[in-house]
Short mmCIF file of C-alpha atoms in Angstrom, two decimals:
data_model
loop_
_atom_site.label_atom_id
_atom_site.label_comp_id
_atom_site.label_asym_id
_atom_site.label_seq_id
_atom_site.Cartn_x
_atom_site.Cartn_y
_atom_site.Cartn_z
CA MET A 1 -10.20 -14.77 55.33
CA ILE A 2 -8.12 -11.60 54.95
CA PHE A 3 -7.78 -9.56 58.12
CA ILE A 4 -7.48 -5.77 57.93
CA LYS A 5 -5.26 -4.51 60.75
CA SER A 6 -5.86 -1.39 62.81
CA GLU A 7 -3.10 1.17 63.36
CA GLU A 8 -2.59 -0.28 66.84
CA GLU A 9 -2.20 -3.80 65.46
CA ILE A 10 0.27 -2.61 62.85
CA GLU A 11 2.43 -1.08 65.59
CA LEU A 12 2.41 -4.39 67.47
CA LEU A 13 3.37 -6.15 64.25
CA ARG A 14 6.14 -3.60 63.75
CA GLU A 15 7.53 -4.46 67.18
CA SER A 16 7.57 -8.19 66.41
CA ASN A 17 9.14 -7.66 62.99
CA LEU A 18 11.76 -5.27 64.35
CA LEU A 19 12.77 -8.03 66.75
CA VAL A 20 13.18 -10.41 63.82
CA GLY A 21 15.53 -7.90 62.20
CA LYS A 22 17.56 -7.57 65.38
CA THR A 23 17.72 -11.35 65.75
CA LEU A 24 18.99 -11.75 62.19
CA GLY A 25 21.63 -9.14 63.06
CA GLU A 26 22.74 -11.22 66.05
CA VAL A 27 22.92 -14.35 63.91
CA ALA A 28 24.89 -12.47 61.22
CA LYS A 29 27.72 -11.89 63.72
CA HIS A 30 28.34 -15.66 63.88
CA ILE A 31 27.99 -16.76 60.25
CA ARG A 32 31.39 -18.04 59.17
CA PRO A 33 33.06 -21.30 58.13
CA GLY A 34 33.10 -23.94 60.87
CA VAL A 35 29.89 -22.88 62.63
CA SER A 36 27.01 -25.34 62.82
CA THR A 37 23.51 -24.30 61.88
CA LEU A 38 22.34 -25.62 65.27
CA GLU A 39 24.64 -23.12 67.00
CA LEU A 40 23.08 -20.28 64.99
CA ASP A 41 19.67 -21.56 66.02
CA ARG A 42 20.67 -21.53 69.70
CA ILE A 43 21.90 -17.93 69.45
CA ALA A 44 18.62 -16.84 67.88
CA GLU A 45 16.41 -18.57 70.43
CA GLU A 46 18.32 -17.16 73.39
CA TYR A 47 18.17 -13.66 71.96
CA ILE A 48 14.44 -13.79 71.15
CA ARG A 49 13.56 -15.05 74.62
CA SER A 50 15.80 -12.42 76.24
CA GLN A 51 13.61 -9.79 74.56
CA GLY A 52 10.41 -11.09 76.14
CA ALA A 53 9.21 -12.88 73.00
CA GLU A 54 8.88 -16.44 71.76
CA PRO A 55 10.34 -18.06 68.65
CA GLY A 56 7.56 -17.92 66.08
CA PHE A 57 8.57 -21.05 64.21
CA LYS A 58 9.40 -23.43 67.07
CA GLY A 59 6.60 -25.95 67.36
CA TYR A 60 4.66 -24.35 64.48
CA GLY A 61 3.17 -27.27 62.58
CA GLY A 62 5.66 -29.44 64.47
CA PHE A 63 8.78 -27.59 63.28
CA PRO A 64 11.51 -28.40 65.85
CA ASN A 65 13.64 -25.23 65.86
CA THR A 66 13.71 -21.45 66.09
CA LEU A 67 15.19 -20.76 62.64
CA CYS A 68 14.76 -22.27 59.21
CA ILE A 69 18.36 -22.44 57.95
CA SER A 70 18.73 -23.45 54.32
CA VAL A 71 22.20 -24.02 52.87
CA ASN A 72 23.10 -23.96 49.14
CA ASP A 73 20.54 -26.10 47.27
CA VAL A 74 18.06 -26.04 50.17
CA VAL A 75 15.41 -23.50 49.18
CA VAL A 76 13.55 -23.13 52.49
CA HIS A 77 12.62 -24.92 55.73
CA GLY A 78 16.05 -26.37 56.44
CA ILE A 79 16.23 -27.85 59.95
CA PRO A 80 19.24 -26.69 62.01
CA SER A 81 21.67 -29.49 62.84
CA ALA A 82 24.92 -30.01 64.70
CA ARG A 83 26.07 -32.01 61.66
CA CYS A 84 25.51 -29.15 59.22
CA ILE A 85 28.73 -27.13 59.39
CA LEU A 86 29.03 -24.02 57.24
CA GLN A 87 31.84 -24.10 54.69
CA GLU A 88 33.69 -21.40 52.77
CA GLY A 89 31.67 -20.53 49.68
CA ASP A 90 28.29 -21.65 51.04
CA VAL A 91 25.18 -19.51 50.88
CA VAL A 92 22.74 -19.79 53.76
CA SER A 93 19.19 -18.50 54.00
CA VAL A 94 18.15 -17.69 57.57
CA ASP A 95 14.38 -17.38 58.00
CA CYS A 96 13.24 -16.13 61.41
CA GLY A 97 9.89 -15.67 63.11
CA THR A 98 8.94 -14.13 66.43
CA LEU A 99 5.76 -13.98 68.50
CA LYS A 100 5.37 -10.99 70.79
CA ASN A 101 2.23 -9.46 72.29
CA GLY A 102 0.14 -11.89 70.26
CA TYR A 103 1.50 -10.89 66.84
CA TYR A 104 4.06 -12.48 64.55
CA GLY A 105 7.15 -11.16 62.81
CA ASP A 106 8.68 -12.89 59.79
CA SER A 107 11.72 -12.09 57.66
CA ALA A 108 14.58 -13.86 55.89
CA TYR A 109 18.05 -13.02 54.57
CA THR A 110 20.48 -15.08 52.51
CA PHE A 111 24.11 -14.78 53.64
CA GLU A 112 27.41 -15.50 51.92
CA VAL A 113 29.84 -17.62 53.94
CA GLY A 114 33.28 -16.25 53.25
CA GLN A 115 34.01 -15.80 49.55
CA VAL A 116 31.38 -17.24 47.21
CA ALA A 117 31.53 -17.82 43.46
CA GLU A 118 30.65 -14.74 41.41
CA GLU A 119 27.68 -16.47 39.75
CA VAL A 120 26.26 -17.34 43.18
CA HIS A 121 26.79 -13.79 44.43
CA ARG A 122 24.88 -12.56 41.38
CA LEU A 123 21.94 -14.85 42.25
CA LEU A 124 21.74 -13.33 45.73
CA VAL A 125 21.95 -9.79 44.41
CA THR A 126 19.19 -10.41 41.86
CA THR A 127 16.92 -12.14 44.39
CA LYS A 128 17.25 -9.26 46.84
CA GLU A 129 16.60 -6.77 44.04
CA SER A 130 13.46 -8.70 43.09
CA LEU A 131 12.13 -8.37 46.65
CA TYR A 132 12.21 -4.61 46.33
CA LYS A 133 10.80 -4.76 42.79
CA GLY A 134 7.83 -6.59 44.28
CA ILE A 135 7.54 -4.15 47.17
CA GLU A 136 7.27 -1.27 44.67
CA LYS A 137 3.91 -2.76 43.68
CA VAL A 138 2.59 -2.98 47.25
CA MET A 139 -0.01 -0.25 47.68
CA ALA A 140 -3.75 -0.01 48.03
CA GLY A 141 -5.50 -0.62 44.71
CA MET A 142 -2.78 -2.82 43.21
CA ARG A 143 -3.22 -6.59 42.94
CA ILE A 144 -1.32 -9.63 44.15
CA GLY A 145 -0.43 -10.47 40.55
CA ASP A 146 1.39 -7.16 40.21
CA ILE A 147 3.80 -8.21 42.97
CA GLY A 148 4.47 -11.65 41.52
CA HIS A 149 4.85 -10.30 38.00
CA ALA A 150 7.48 -7.80 39.15
CA VAL A 151 9.48 -10.48 40.99
CA GLN A 152 9.19 -13.03 38.20
CA SER A 153 10.11 -10.62 35.41
CA HIS A 154 13.22 -9.35 37.18
CA CYS A 155 14.54 -12.82 37.99
CA GLU A 156 13.66 -14.59 34.75
CA ASN A 157 15.14 -11.75 32.71
CA ALA A 158 18.39 -12.40 34.57
CA GLY A 159 18.25 -16.12 33.70
CA TYR A 160 16.97 -17.48 37.01
CA SER A 161 13.80 -19.39 37.87
CA VAL A 162 11.02 -18.81 40.38
CA VAL A 163 9.88 -21.50 42.81
CA ARG A 164 6.13 -22.03 42.40
CA GLU A 165 5.32 -24.33 45.31
CA MET A 166 6.27 -21.89 48.11
CA VAL A 167 4.72 -18.42 48.39
CA GLY A 168 4.49 -15.34 50.58
CA HIS A 169 1.48 -14.81 52.82
CA GLY A 170 -0.47 -12.59 55.16
CA VAL A 171 0.92 -12.06 58.68
CA GLY A 172 -0.88 -11.15 61.90
CA LYS A 173 -2.09 -13.06 64.93
CA ASN A 174 -1.31 -16.11 62.79
CA LEU A 175 2.06 -16.69 61.15
CA HIS A 176 0.40 -17.61 57.86
CA GLU A 177 -2.78 -15.81 56.87
CA ASP A 178 -4.55 -15.01 53.62
CA PRO A 179 -3.79 -13.87 51.03
CA GLN A 180 -1.11 -16.04 49.49
CA VAL A 181 1.54 -13.95 47.70
CA PRO A 182 3.17 -15.91 44.85
CA ASN A 183 6.45 -14.78 43.32
CA TYR A 184 5.01 -15.18 39.83
CA GLY A 185 1.82 -14.02 38.16
CA LYS A 186 0.11 -11.69 35.75
CA ALA A 187 -0.06 -7.95 36.34
CA GLY A 188 -3.55 -6.72 37.15
CA GLN A 189 -4.82 -10.08 38.39
CA GLY A 190 -5.45 -11.59 41.81
CA VAL A 191 -6.63 -10.21 45.13
CA LYS A 192 -6.84 -6.42 45.30
CA LEU A 193 -4.56 -4.91 47.96
CA LYS A 194 -6.29 -2.84 50.63
CA GLU A 195 -4.98 -0.41 53.20
CA GLY A 196 -4.35 -2.21 56.49
CA MET A 197 -3.49 -5.59 55.01
CA VAL A 198 -0.15 -7.00 56.21
CA ILE A 199 1.75 -9.37 53.94
CA ALA A 200 5.14 -11.04 53.65
CA VAL A 201 6.79 -10.88 50.24
CA GLU A 202 9.52 -13.52 49.96
CA PRO A 203 11.15 -14.34 46.62
CA MET A 204 12.61 -17.87 46.48
CA ILE A 205 14.76 -17.97 43.37
CA ASN A 206 16.81 -20.80 41.90
CA MET A 207 20.00 -20.54 39.88
CA GLY A 208 18.90 -23.50 37.76
CA LYS A 209 15.42 -24.84 37.06
CA ARG A 210 12.43 -24.03 39.26
CA HIS A 211 11.63 -27.62 40.27
CA VAL A 212 11.97 -28.62 43.93
CA PHE A 213 11.31 -31.63 46.16
CA GLN A 214 10.68 -32.22 49.85
CA GLU A 215 12.97 -34.49 51.84
CA ASN A 216 11.71 -37.31 54.03
CA ASP A 217 11.93 -35.11 57.15
CA GLY A 218 8.74 -33.43 55.94
CA TRP A 219 10.29 -29.96 55.93
CA THR A 220 13.45 -29.48 53.89
CA ILE A 221 12.80 -28.22 50.36
CA ARG A 222 15.66 -28.68 47.85
CA THR A 223 16.19 -27.82 44.21
CA ARG A 224 15.84 -30.92 42.03
CA ASP A 225 18.95 -30.06 40.04
CA ARG A 226 20.89 -29.37 43.28
CA MET A 227 21.85 -25.88 42.11
CA PRO A 228 21.85 -23.01 44.65
CA SER A 229 18.77 -21.08 45.71
CA ALA A 230 18.31 -17.70 47.42
CA HIS A 231 15.56 -16.32 49.66
CA PHE A 232 14.85 -12.82 50.99
CA GLU A 233 11.72 -11.75 52.87
CA HIS A 234 10.13 -8.63 54.31
CA THR A 235 6.81 -8.20 56.12
CA MET A 236 4.93 -4.99 55.33
CA ALA A 237 1.69 -3.14 55.92
CA ILE A 238 -0.17 -1.82 52.87
CA GLY A 239 -0.80 1.90 52.72
CA LYS A 240 -2.48 4.21 50.22
CA LYS A 241 0.87 5.38 48.83
CA GLY A 242 2.98 2.27 49.24
CA ALA A 243 4.43 -0.36 51.55
CA ASP A 244 5.28 0.33 55.18
CA ILE A 245 8.06 -2.23 55.65
CA LEU A 246 7.78 -3.53 59.21
CA SER A 247 10.84 -5.82 59.16
CA THR A 248 14.36 -4.56 58.55
CA PHE A 249 17.73 -5.63 57.15
CA GLU A 250 19.44 -2.69 58.89
CA TYR A 251 20.96 -4.76 61.69
CA VAL A 252 22.22 -7.45 59.31
CA GLU A 253 23.78 -4.92 57.01
CA GLN A 254 25.49 -3.10 59.88
CA VAL A 255 27.25 -6.36 60.72
CA LEU A 256 28.12 -7.11 57.10
CA ARG A 257 29.62 -3.66 56.59
CA LYS A 258 31.94 -4.19 59.57
CA GLN A 259 33.06 -7.53 58.14
#
């Protein structure tokens, strides 16, 4: 079932998603070689709880941590670990969720650790661009396929591949709601977007082939060819004239500019 949100609900969702953006900004301050992904997870959990909210992912479906932290060939759902130490040249996707006042926030950003290879940097740039290409199609009257087609076209034209198994989704009182929002598709097809729907658009793009597999931990998704992957995500409300982006990269990018 697709839930149409009231203006009041959208403002509550904005608050939760703004907190995700601020949390990602706090995490960004500590991303550097030698830091463990478990330490980043601790920083995020402490910050979220200090703001009167709860980590949206912790315990969700049995997930053990606050953040999904996915390094290099891990596409999504990486479990933070004291043994996973960031190295110069890594790329790391940090996916964060919050729960505040009964509503979820959800957003993700892929970071460069130190200096990365130019071809990897280009993957991140293209994936982030594709997020906004998809968002351009988010308005009442458009269809889910328009979003996926925009993402897919931009990335495949650049020589990258789109993960099929993992998709975006509705967001509200539940972390994952209908409709599903694939990063591929045909323009003009799929669920029609309506004012008041809230969705997360989250391109997951591989440098190599699109095929992935799940590790035995039941969570970690890796590329089969072990080539790098990138992931960016925004949550947005659908309006008559376009997307009202509820999450933000502002706090992350403030930190990155200072670095």
